[in-house]
mmCIF file of C-alpha atoms and ligand atoms in Angstrom:
data_model
loop_
_atom_site.group_PDB
_atom_site.id
_atom_site.type_symbol
_atom_site.label_atom_id
_atom_site.label_comp_id
_atom_site.label_asym_id
_atom_site.label_seq_id
_atom_site.Cartn_x
_atom_site.Cartn_y
_atom_site.Cartn_z
ATOM 1 C CA MET A 1 51.080 135.394 -46.640
ATOM 2 C CA THR A 2 52.201 133.892 -43.347
ATOM 3 C CA GLY A 3 55.954 133.509 -43.291
ATOM 4 C CA PRO A 4 58.278 131.089 -41.571
ATOM 5 C CA ALA A 5 57.676 130.818 -37.823
ATOM 6 C CA SER A 6 61.262 131.621 -36.861
ATOM 7 C CA ALA A 7 63.274 134.748 -37.696
ATOM 8 C CA THR A 8 66.106 132.486 -38.837
ATOM 9 C CA PRO A 9 64.141 129.743 -40.549
ATOM 10 C CA ARG A 10 65.510 126.542 -42.000
ATOM 11 C CA THR A 11 64.351 125.108 -45.295
ATOM 12 C CA VAL A 12 64.161 121.516 -44.014
ATOM 13 C CA TRP A 13 64.163 120.040 -40.494
ATOM 14 C CA ILE A 14 62.843 117.183 -38.354
ATOM 15 C CA ASP A 15 59.418 117.948 -36.874
ATOM 16 C CA PRO A 16 60.095 118.611 -33.165
ATOM 17 C CA ASP A 17 56.691 117.088 -32.335
ATOM 18 C CA ASP A 18 56.957 113.993 -34.535
ATOM 19 C CA ALA A 19 60.320 112.349 -35.199
ATOM 20 C CA GLY A 20 58.772 110.347 -38.061
ATOM 21 C CA SER A 21 58.215 113.485 -40.106
ATOM 22 C CA VAL A 22 60.665 115.768 -41.902
ATOM 23 C CA LEU A 23 59.206 119.209 -42.532
ATOM 24 C CA ALA A 24 60.173 121.353 -45.513
ATOM 25 C CA ILE A 25 59.124 124.685 -46.935
ATOM 26 C CA GLU A 26 57.014 124.069 -50.070
ATOM 27 C CA GLN A 27 59.098 126.236 -52.421
ATOM 28 C CA ARG A 28 56.823 125.891 -55.460
ATOM 29 C CA LEU A 29 54.250 128.198 -53.881
ATOM 30 C CA LEU A 30 56.597 130.945 -52.746
ATOM 31 C CA PRO A 31 56.459 133.877 -52.536
ATOM 32 C CA PHE A 32 52.680 133.887 -52.809
ATOM 33 C CA GLU A 33 51.897 131.290 -50.177
ATOM 34 C CA TYR A 34 53.913 129.910 -47.288
ATOM 35 C CA GLU A 35 53.311 126.255 -46.592
ATOM 36 C CA GLU A 36 55.233 123.532 -44.784
ATOM 37 C CA VAL A 37 54.975 119.949 -46.027
ATOM 38 C CA SER A 38 55.518 116.781 -44.019
ATOM 39 C CA ILE A 39 57.675 114.106 -45.676
ATOM 40 C CA ARG A 40 57.590 110.645 -44.079
ATOM 41 C CA THR A 41 59.482 108.234 -46.347
ATOM 42 C CA ALA A 42 62.731 108.229 -48.302
ATOM 43 C CA ASP A 43 60.770 107.709 -51.532
ATOM 44 C CA ALA A 44 58.571 110.710 -50.728
ATOM 45 C CA MET A 45 61.721 112.753 -50.124
ATOM 46 C CA ALA A 46 63.100 111.682 -53.528
ATOM 47 C CA GLU A 47 59.813 112.808 -55.097
ATOM 48 C CA ALA A 48 59.912 116.140 -53.264
ATOM 49 C CA ILE A 49 63.416 116.714 -54.651
ATOM 50 C CA ALA A 50 62.495 115.669 -58.217
ATOM 51 C CA ASP A 51 59.330 117.813 -58.191
ATOM 52 C CA MET A 52 61.250 120.762 -56.692
ATOM 53 C CA VAL A 53 59.193 121.084 -53.525
ATOM 54 C CA VAL A 54 62.709 121.506 -52.136
ATOM 55 C CA ARG A 55 65.351 122.826 -54.487
ATOM 56 C CA GLY A 56 68.787 124.426 -54.705
ATOM 57 C CA ALA A 57 71.998 122.437 -54.417
ATOM 58 C CA GLY A 58 72.589 122.756 -50.678
ATOM 59 C CA CYS A 59 68.952 122.304 -49.753
ATOM 60 C CA ILE A 60 68.568 119.118 -51.782
ATOM 61 C CA GLY A 61 71.816 117.774 -50.286
ATOM 62 C CA VAL A 62 70.505 118.372 -46.778
ATOM 63 C CA SER A 63 67.114 116.973 -47.793
ATOM 64 C CA ALA A 64 68.832 113.815 -49.045
ATOM 65 C CA GLY A 65 70.578 113.561 -45.671
ATOM 66 C CA TYR A 66 67.161 113.652 -43.991
ATOM 67 C CA GLY A 67 65.837 111.239 -46.635
ATOM 68 C CA MET A 68 68.429 108.735 -45.441
ATOM 69 C CA TYR A 69 67.249 109.313 -41.871
ATOM 70 C CA LEU A 70 63.711 108.429 -43.019
ATOM 71 C CA ALA A 71 65.134 105.331 -44.739
ATOM 72 C CA ALA A 72 66.794 104.302 -41.475
ATOM 73 C CA LEU A 73 63.453 104.754 -39.681
ATOM 74 C CA GLU A 74 61.637 102.665 -42.295
ATOM 75 C CA GLY A 75 64.235 99.904 -41.986
ATOM 76 C CA ARG A 76 64.498 99.975 -38.204
ATOM 77 C CA GLY A 77 63.468 96.316 -37.937
ATOM 78 C CA LEU A 78 66.086 95.048 -40.429
ATOM 79 C CA ARG A 79 69.507 93.641 -39.562
ATOM 80 C CA GLY A 80 72.784 92.817 -41.252
ATOM 81 C CA GLU A 81 72.907 92.659 -45.041
ATOM 82 C CA GLU A 82 69.173 93.277 -45.356
ATOM 83 C CA ALA A 83 69.532 96.561 -43.508
ATOM 84 C CA ASP A 84 72.518 97.595 -45.630
ATOM 85 C CA ALA A 85 70.711 96.707 -48.873
ATOM 86 C CA HIS A 86 67.679 98.717 -47.774
ATOM 87 C CA LEU A 87 69.820 101.799 -47.123
ATOM 88 C CA ARG A 88 71.696 101.413 -50.413
ATOM 89 C CA ARG A 89 68.411 101.155 -52.327
ATOM 90 C CA ALA A 90 67.059 104.300 -50.672
ATOM 91 C CA GLY A 91 70.341 106.107 -51.350
ATOM 92 C CA ALA A 92 70.230 105.158 -55.041
ATOM 93 C CA THR A 93 66.644 106.466 -55.355
ATOM 94 C CA LEU A 94 67.579 109.754 -53.679
ATOM 95 C CA GLU A 95 70.709 110.171 -55.814
ATOM 96 C CA ALA A 96 68.688 109.572 -58.999
ATOM 97 C CA SER A 97 66.114 112.243 -58.159
ATOM 98 C CA ARG A 98 68.125 115.074 -59.775
ATOM 99 C CA PRO A 99 71.383 114.638 -61.672
ATOM 100 C CA THR A 100 73.354 117.885 -61.659
ATOM 101 C CA ALA A 101 73.818 119.041 -58.059
ATOM 102 C CA VAL A 102 76.569 116.887 -56.575
ATOM 103 C CA ASN A 103 75.500 117.774 -53.011
ATOM 104 C CA LEU A 104 72.866 115.059 -53.309
ATOM 105 C CA THR A 105 75.368 112.265 -53.926
ATOM 106 C CA TRP A 106 77.735 113.760 -51.378
ATOM 107 C CA ALA A 107 75.108 113.669 -48.616
ATOM 108 C CA VAL A 108 73.860 110.163 -49.473
ATOM 109 C CA GLN A 109 77.400 108.771 -49.565
ATOM 110 C CA ARG A 110 78.235 110.459 -46.291
ATOM 111 C CA GLN A 111 75.223 108.840 -44.650
ATOM 112 C CA LEU A 112 76.017 105.419 -46.154
ATOM 113 C CA GLY A 113 79.607 105.712 -44.928
ATOM 114 C CA GLU A 114 78.325 106.215 -41.390
ATOM 115 C CA LEU A 115 75.398 103.771 -41.414
ATOM 116 C CA ILE A 116 76.444 100.662 -43.324
ATOM 117 C CA GLY A 117 77.381 97.934 -40.891
ATOM 118 C CA ILE A 118 75.411 99.259 -37.898
ATOM 119 C CA ASP A 119 73.391 96.184 -36.960
ATOM 120 C CA ASP A 120 71.065 97.602 -34.350
ATOM 121 C CA GLY A 121 68.047 99.433 -35.828
ATOM 122 C CA ASP A 122 67.730 102.013 -33.034
ATOM 123 C CA ALA A 123 71.439 102.826 -33.181
ATOM 124 C CA ARG A 124 71.166 103.218 -36.972
ATOM 125 C CA VAL A 125 68.272 105.658 -36.653
ATOM 126 C CA ALA A 126 70.069 107.662 -33.973
ATOM 127 C CA GLN A 127 73.220 107.852 -36.089
ATOM 128 C CA ALA A 128 71.293 108.817 -39.252
ATOM 129 C CA ARG A 129 69.560 111.623 -37.373
ATOM 130 C CA GLU A 130 72.858 112.858 -35.979
ATOM 131 C CA VAL A 131 74.523 112.841 -39.407
ATOM 132 C CA ALA A 132 71.552 114.561 -41.104
ATOM 133 C CA ASP A 133 71.494 117.328 -38.481
ATOM 134 C CA THR A 134 75.281 117.701 -38.738
ATOM 135 C CA ILE A 135 75.066 118.086 -42.531
ATOM 136 C CA ALA A 136 72.445 120.816 -42.026
ATOM 137 C CA ASP A 137 74.453 122.581 -39.318
ATOM 138 C CA GLU A 138 77.627 122.460 -41.407
ATOM 139 C CA ASP A 139 75.730 123.899 -44.359
ATOM 140 C CA ILE A 140 74.658 126.860 -42.224
ATOM 141 C CA ALA A 141 78.194 127.428 -40.929
ATOM 142 C CA ALA A 142 79.674 127.203 -44.452
ATOM 143 C CA CYS A 143 77.199 129.720 -45.864
ATOM 144 C CA ALA A 144 77.889 132.130 -42.998
ATOM 145 C CA ALA A 145 81.637 131.879 -43.680
ATOM 146 C CA ILE A 146 81.037 132.442 -47.418
ATOM 147 C CA GLY A 147 79.206 135.615 -46.397
ATOM 148 C CA ARG A 148 82.189 136.851 -44.382
ATOM 149 C CA HIS A 149 84.685 136.175 -47.196
ATOM 150 C CA GLY A 150 82.478 137.645 -49.911
ATOM 151 C CA LEU A 151 81.797 140.725 -47.779
ATOM 152 C CA GLU A 152 85.469 141.727 -48.069
ATOM 153 C CA ILE A 153 85.274 141.718 -51.884
ATOM 154 C CA ILE A 154 82.209 143.962 -51.797
ATOM 155 C CA ARG A 155 83.810 146.221 -49.195
ATOM 156 C CA GLU A 156 86.904 146.653 -51.392
ATOM 157 C CA ILE A 157 84.769 147.687 -54.378
ATOM 158 C CA HIS A 158 82.827 150.147 -52.245
ATOM 159 C CA GLU A 159 85.979 151.699 -50.758
ATOM 160 C CA ARG A 160 87.567 151.993 -54.204
ATOM 161 C CA THR A 161 84.544 153.503 -55.959
ATOM 162 C CA GLY A 162 82.956 155.348 -53.036
ATOM 163 C CA ARG A 163 79.457 154.472 -54.231
ATOM 164 C CA THR A 164 76.721 151.852 -54.115
ATOM 165 C CA VAL A 165 77.977 148.456 -55.257
ATOM 166 C CA ASN A 166 75.822 146.992 -58.025
ATOM 167 C CA ILE A 167 75.810 143.204 -57.855
ATOM 168 C CA MET A 168 74.155 140.912 -60.383
ATOM 169 C CA THR A 169 72.958 137.403 -59.535
ATOM 170 C CA HIS A 170 71.131 134.632 -61.348
ATOM 171 C CA CYS A 171 68.562 132.110 -60.145
ATOM 172 C CA ASN A 172 68.308 131.592 -56.397
ATOM 173 C CA ALA A 173 71.434 130.715 -54.465
ATOM 174 C CA GLY A 174 69.845 132.248 -51.386
ATOM 175 C CA TRP A 175 68.848 130.739 -48.052
ATOM 176 C CA LEU A 176 66.022 128.880 -49.751
ATOM 177 C CA ALA A 177 68.601 127.006 -51.831
ATOM 178 C CA PHE A 178 70.466 125.958 -48.671
ATOM 179 C CA VAL A 179 69.369 125.768 -45.058
ATOM 180 C CA SER A 180 70.051 129.389 -44.162
ATOM 181 C CA HIS A 181 72.059 132.445 -45.461
ATOM 182 C CA GLY A 182 72.571 131.066 -48.987
ATOM 183 C CA THR A 183 75.835 131.242 -50.913
ATOM 184 C CA ALA A 184 75.535 133.992 -53.556
ATOM 185 C CA THR A 185 73.289 135.989 -51.234
ATOM 186 C CA ALA A 186 75.355 135.537 -48.058
ATOM 187 C CA PRO A 187 77.898 138.257 -49.005
ATOM 188 C CA MET A 188 74.998 140.530 -50.006
ATOM 189 C CA TYR A 189 73.275 140.094 -46.642
ATOM 190 C CA ALA A 190 76.593 140.560 -44.832
ATOM 191 C CA ALA A 191 77.405 143.746 -46.780
ATOM 192 C CA HIS A 192 73.928 145.169 -46.265
ATOM 193 C CA ASP A 193 74.080 144.380 -42.541
ATOM 194 C CA ALA A 194 77.518 146.039 -42.356
ATOM 195 C CA GLY A 195 76.063 149.254 -43.766
ATOM 196 C CA ILE A 196 77.730 149.012 -47.170
ATOM 197 C CA PRO A 197 75.315 150.345 -49.787
ATOM 198 C CA ILE A 198 74.506 147.645 -52.325
ATOM 199 C CA HIS A 199 71.938 147.127 -55.027
ATOM 200 C CA VAL A 200 71.228 143.746 -56.611
ATOM 201 C CA TRP A 201 70.191 143.050 -60.207
ATOM 202 C CA VAL A 202 67.996 139.950 -59.997
ATOM 203 C CA SER A 203 67.565 138.109 -63.286
ATOM 204 C CA GLU A 204 64.208 136.428 -63.513
ATOM 205 C CA THR A 205 65.670 133.022 -64.525
ATOM 206 C CA ARG A 206 63.308 131.510 -67.020
ATOM 207 C CA PRO A 207 61.800 129.011 -67.198
ATOM 208 C CA ARG A 208 61.030 128.509 -63.483
ATOM 209 C CA ASN A 209 61.697 132.098 -62.456
ATOM 210 C CA GLN A 210 63.588 131.352 -59.253
ATOM 211 C CA GLY A 211 65.071 134.859 -59.476
ATOM 212 C CA ALA A 212 61.748 136.674 -59.875
ATOM 213 C CA ARG A 213 59.986 134.588 -57.265
ATOM 214 C CA LEU A 214 62.522 133.474 -54.691
ATOM 215 C CA THR A 215 65.560 135.768 -54.810
ATOM 216 C CA ALA A 216 63.450 138.911 -55.131
ATOM 217 C CA TRP A 217 61.355 137.751 -52.159
ATOM 218 C CA GLU A 218 64.383 136.888 -50.023
ATOM 219 C CA LEU A 219 66.150 140.171 -50.705
ATOM 220 C CA GLY A 220 62.931 142.088 -50.077
ATOM 221 C CA GLN A 221 62.421 140.337 -46.737
ATOM 222 C CA HIS A 222 65.955 141.334 -45.738
ATOM 223 C CA GLY A 223 65.549 144.935 -46.945
ATOM 224 C CA VAL A 224 68.253 144.684 -49.611
ATOM 225 C CA PRO A 225 67.607 147.100 -52.516
ATOM 226 C CA HIS A 226 67.139 145.147 -55.738
ATOM 227 C CA THR A 227 65.704 145.374 -59.231
ATOM 228 C CA LEU A 228 64.254 142.557 -61.306
ATOM 229 C CA ILE A 229 65.454 142.250 -64.901
ATOM 230 C CA ALA A 230 64.574 140.016 -67.803
ATOM 231 C CA ASP A 231 67.390 137.507 -68.281
ATOM 232 C CA ASN A 232 68.280 139.077 -71.618
ATOM 233 C CA SER A 233 69.029 142.479 -70.048
ATOM 234 C CA ALA A 234 72.227 141.341 -68.351
ATOM 235 C CA GLY A 235 74.669 142.102 -71.179
ATOM 236 C CA HIS A 236 73.158 145.526 -71.796
ATOM 237 C CA LEU A 237 73.561 146.515 -68.150
ATOM 238 C CA MET A 238 77.188 145.389 -68.135
ATOM 239 C CA GLN A 239 77.968 147.332 -71.301
ATOM 240 C CA HIS A 240 76.645 150.466 -69.631
ATOM 241 C CA GLY A 241 78.729 150.180 -66.463
ATOM 242 C CA GLN A 242 75.772 149.250 -64.288
ATOM 243 C CA VAL A 243 77.294 146.085 -62.828
ATOM 244 C CA ASP A 244 80.305 146.057 -60.469
ATOM 245 C CA MET A 245 80.380 142.320 -59.920
ATOM 246 C CA ILE A 246 78.422 139.125 -60.446
ATOM 247 C CA ILE A 247 77.925 136.491 -57.750
ATOM 248 C CA VAL A 248 76.194 133.232 -58.597
ATOM 249 C CA GLY A 249 75.905 129.893 -56.835
ATOM 250 C CA SER A 250 76.854 126.497 -58.175
ATOM 251 C CA ASP A 251 75.413 123.019 -58.352
ATOM 252 C CA ARG A 252 78.682 121.249 -59.159
ATOM 253 C CA THR A 253 82.191 122.646 -59.500
ATOM 254 C CA THR A 254 85.098 120.623 -60.843
ATOM 255 C CA VAL A 255 88.512 120.482 -59.228
ATOM 256 C CA ALA A 256 89.743 122.653 -62.118
ATOM 257 C CA GLY A 257 87.154 125.351 -61.353
ATOM 258 C CA ASP A 258 84.497 124.782 -64.037
ATOM 259 C CA VAL A 259 81.156 125.815 -62.539
ATOM 260 C CA ALA A 260 77.751 124.262 -63.314
ATOM 261 C CA ASN A 261 74.904 126.576 -62.372
ATOM 262 C CA LYS A 262 71.381 127.429 -63.496
ATOM 263 C CA ILE A 263 70.893 127.670 -67.257
ATOM 264 C CA GLY A 264 71.860 131.143 -68.470
ATOM 265 C CA THR A 265 74.834 131.543 -66.130
ATOM 266 C CA TYR A 266 77.356 130.869 -68.903
ATOM 267 C CA MET A 267 75.972 133.690 -71.074
ATOM 268 C CA LYS A 268 76.334 136.100 -68.149
ATOM 269 C CA ALA A 269 79.940 134.993 -67.615
ATOM 270 C CA VAL A 270 80.766 135.546 -71.295
ATOM 271 C CA ALA A 271 79.273 139.042 -71.185
ATOM 272 C CA ALA A 272 81.103 139.714 -67.908
ATOM 273 C CA LYS A 273 84.449 138.775 -69.472
ATOM 274 C CA ASP A 274 83.756 141.012 -72.464
ATOM 275 C CA ASN A 275 82.984 143.939 -70.179
ATOM 276 C CA GLY A 276 85.641 143.428 -67.506
ATOM 277 C CA VAL A 277 83.069 142.654 -64.805
ATOM 278 C CA PRO A 278 84.387 140.301 -62.084
ATOM 279 C CA PHE A 279 82.426 137.046 -61.997
ATOM 280 C CA TYR A 280 82.387 135.030 -58.749
ATOM 281 C CA ALA A 281 80.854 131.672 -57.884
ATOM 282 C CA ALA A 282 80.028 131.159 -54.205
ATOM 283 C CA LEU A 283 79.873 127.558 -53.023
ATOM 284 C CA PRO A 284 80.551 125.295 -50.062
ATOM 285 C CA SER A 285 82.928 122.317 -50.206
ATOM 286 C CA SER A 286 79.977 119.928 -50.657
ATOM 287 C CA THR A 287 79.449 121.436 -54.137
ATOM 288 C CA PHE A 288 82.900 120.447 -55.392
ATOM 289 C CA ASP A 289 83.200 117.306 -57.464
ATOM 290 C CA PRO A 290 86.916 116.651 -57.045
ATOM 291 C CA THR A 291 86.789 113.602 -59.339
ATOM 292 C CA ILE A 292 86.427 115.600 -62.569
ATOM 293 C CA ARG A 293 88.171 118.516 -64.299
ATOM 294 C CA ASP A 294 86.275 119.150 -67.524
ATOM 295 C CA GLY A 295 82.813 120.341 -66.526
ATOM 296 C CA VAL A 296 81.476 120.872 -70.047
ATOM 297 C CA ARG A 297 82.285 117.254 -70.895
ATOM 298 C CA ASP A 298 81.584 115.521 -67.615
ATOM 299 C CA ILE A 299 78.904 117.311 -65.581
ATOM 300 C CA PRO A 300 75.488 115.727 -66.191
ATOM 301 C CA ILE A 301 72.971 118.378 -67.188
ATOM 302 C CA GLU A 302 69.387 117.885 -66.112
ATOM 303 C CA GLU A 303 66.705 118.113 -68.797
ATOM 304 C CA ARG A 304 63.262 118.903 -67.457
ATOM 305 C CA ASP A 305 59.754 118.795 -68.862
ATOM 306 C CA PRO A 306 59.498 121.028 -71.977
ATOM 307 C CA THR A 307 56.167 122.393 -70.741
ATOM 308 C CA GLU A 308 58.194 124.534 -68.310
ATOM 309 C CA VAL A 309 59.359 126.400 -71.459
ATOM 310 C CA THR A 310 56.167 126.348 -73.507
ATOM 311 C CA ASN A 311 54.119 127.498 -70.514
ATOM 312 C CA ALA A 312 54.644 129.931 -67.662
ATOM 313 C CA THR A 313 53.870 129.297 -64.032
ATOM 314 C CA ALA A 314 52.102 132.319 -62.660
ATOM 315 C CA TRP A 315 49.996 133.388 -59.715
ATOM 316 C CA PHE A 316 46.545 134.640 -60.596
ATOM 317 C CA ASP A 317 43.479 135.201 -58.474
ATOM 318 C CA GLY A 318 44.906 133.420 -55.454
ATOM 319 C CA ARG A 319 46.098 130.292 -57.245
ATOM 320 C CA GLN A 320 48.904 129.005 -59.405
ATOM 321 C CA ILE A 321 48.141 128.781 -63.118
ATOM 322 C CA GLU A 322 50.194 127.594 -66.084
ATOM 323 C CA PRO A 323 49.234 129.733 -69.064
ATOM 324 C CA ARG A 324 50.577 128.732 -72.467
ATOM 325 C CA LEU A 325 53.241 131.020 -73.964
ATOM 326 C CA ALA A 326 54.351 129.200 -77.091
ATOM 327 C CA SER A 327 52.536 128.650 -80.317
ATOM 328 C CA PRO A 328 50.495 125.406 -80.066
ATOM 329 C CA GLY A 329 52.468 122.387 -81.285
ATOM 330 C CA THR A 330 55.865 124.077 -80.842
ATOM 331 C CA ASN A 331 58.652 121.712 -79.890
ATOM 332 C CA ALA A 332 60.708 122.800 -76.856
ATOM 333 C CA VAL A 333 63.736 121.594 -74.921
ATOM 334 C CA ASN A 334 64.466 122.496 -71.315
ATOM 335 C CA PHE A 335 68.047 122.299 -70.012
ATOM 336 C CA GLY A 336 68.241 123.032 -66.292
ATOM 337 C CA PHE A 337 71.902 124.011 -66.056
ATOM 338 C CA ASP A 338 74.969 125.049 -68.030
ATOM 339 C CA VAL A 339 78.680 125.022 -67.349
ATOM 340 C CA THR A 340 80.852 128.115 -67.092
ATOM 341 C CA PRO A 341 84.479 127.191 -67.841
ATOM 342 C CA SER A 342 87.026 128.270 -65.229
ATOM 343 C CA ARG A 343 88.645 130.773 -67.639
ATOM 344 C CA LEU A 344 85.544 132.967 -67.236
ATOM 345 C CA VAL A 345 85.450 132.741 -63.420
ATOM 346 C CA THR A 346 87.307 135.463 -61.516
ATOM 347 C CA GLY A 347 87.195 133.618 -58.225
ATOM 348 C CA ILE A 348 85.474 131.042 -56.054
ATOM 349 C CA ILE A 349 84.129 132.191 -52.699
ATOM 350 C CA SER A 350 84.077 129.173 -50.403
ATOM 351 C CA GLU A 351 83.817 128.659 -46.676
ATOM 352 C CA ARG A 352 87.604 128.423 -46.463
ATOM 353 C CA GLY A 353 88.245 131.677 -48.329
ATOM 354 C CA VAL A 354 88.443 133.065 -51.847
ATOM 355 C CA CYS A 355 90.557 131.308 -54.449
ATOM 356 C CA GLU A 356 91.218 131.410 -58.163
ATOM 357 C CA ALA A 357 89.155 129.047 -60.309
ATOM 358 C CA GLY A 358 92.038 126.714 -61.058
ATOM 359 C CA GLU A 359 93.210 123.345 -59.806
ATOM 360 C CA ALA A 360 96.300 124.573 -57.943
ATOM 361 C CA SER A 361 94.391 127.258 -56.035
ATOM 362 C CA ILE A 362 91.472 124.960 -55.244
ATOM 363 C CA ILE A 363 93.755 122.209 -53.961
ATOM 364 C CA ALA A 364 95.715 124.742 -51.894
ATOM 365 C CA LEU A 365 92.429 125.484 -50.088
ATOM 366 C CA TYR A 366 91.158 121.875 -50.147
ATOM 367 C CA PRO A 367 94.217 119.585 -49.958
ATOM 368 C CA GLU A 368 91.910 116.611 -49.414
ATOM 369 C CA PHE A 369 90.821 116.855 -53.075
ATOM 370 C CA ASP A 370 94.364 116.211 -54.298
ATOM 371 C CA GLY A 371 94.504 113.037 -56.356
ATOM 372 C CA ALA A 372 90.718 112.460 -56.427
ATOM 373 C CA ALA A 373 90.594 113.093 -60.173
ATOM 374 C CA PRO A 374 92.437 110.538 -62.320
ATOM 375 C CA PRO A 375 95.138 112.136 -64.558
ATOM 376 C CA ASN A 376 92.921 112.054 -67.670
ATOM 377 C CA ALA A 377 89.696 113.215 -65.923
HETATM 378 O O1 MRU B 1 66.840 124.005 -60.287
HETATM 379 P P1 MRU B 1 67.131 124.610 -58.950
HETATM 380 O O2 MRU B 1 66.223 125.713 -58.552
HETATM 381 O O3 MRU B 1 67.313 123.570 -57.884
HETATM 382 O O4 MRU B 1 68.529 125.244 -59.252
HETATM 383 C C1 MRU B 1 69.524 125.374 -58.396
HETATM 384 C C2 MRU B 1 69.804 126.790 -58.269
HETATM 385 O O5 MRU B 1 69.055 127.466 -57.606
HETATM 386 C C3 MRU B 1 70.903 127.416 -58.934
HETATM 387 O O6 MRU B 1 71.531 126.771 -59.932
HETATM 388 C C4 MRU B 1 71.775 128.069 -57.913
HETATM 389 O O7 MRU B 1 72.336 129.165 -58.465
HETATM 390 C C5 MRU B 1 72.785 127.155 -57.338
HETATM 391 S S1 MRU B 1 72.121 126.161 -56.125
HETATM 392 C C6 MRU B 1 72.663 126.931 -54.761
#
């Protein structure tokens, strides 16, 4: 497989040779094939997000930012209310492409806040490009800072135990799920680079296997020792003292610290609590939804095509195949995410530092969230 051209690749970026094209890594083929796709319209970007060509909370937020840039390009000739309506329509389509990760809405609203009311088409395009690139650059900086803060937690465990730190993760909150570094993986990369011995338990993450395919590939590329496990092995490993800590990502985190993440995260958090294993969620500020407190009640959970459960997606003989797993005619349901209540979360690793998963601690770190949630939210 040919890999990304740069040693520090991005997941999505404007084609340096063609400003009308946004390039993205085609994540559905990884790790077996590396391909870049060209996306030229806001609608095509919404489709790429819905079909998971690009995926992961941060990455789809940044992709939505670039989708709004494409919308500005498409509407370059429009003025006044027509231009505003065009941008709002594109924003609504992008926001509707996937429901759970709040980064999408956050990026679209940020673009709309900057673009609505700019009458000149060229100025609108220039501003949309600037905002999209800024969102991407901020994402990289936030993930790097998450790495530095999380590194200190891993270092403390290593100094206390004097041995390899065993970290469990779920799904892919790596650089592929952002622009670079990742969130859950950033502390792992930082610890490994600092010479702290770590080993990562990678759960395969049925049904789409982002752990087996993407996280295992990323960690392997970086030289981080890791072992793939079936999702159902997590509790057993914790019971037998094989896990020092868990770090996962998040797709939406409430101001009270409830964490939505890939389906199966909640079960890991329950087992972690039962076994005294610290459970951390690593996330940038764009993943907070400060307007809600009760994640189980209020975070929308994506339901995807049941064939992702009845069938597997596998690589065979140089191509992707979808062999059937379930008995013919079996009914299936496919929830993409679940919510881990704050009581099961030891801490949140964000770009501003580590805090407890509770409203007071989160607001101490992010005072701008204060008052965003109505009293009964
Ligand atoms: O459905 P996906 O692959 O877009 O899911 C998102 C995720 O990879 C996870 O939930 C992840 O842990 C948080 S996103 C950084």
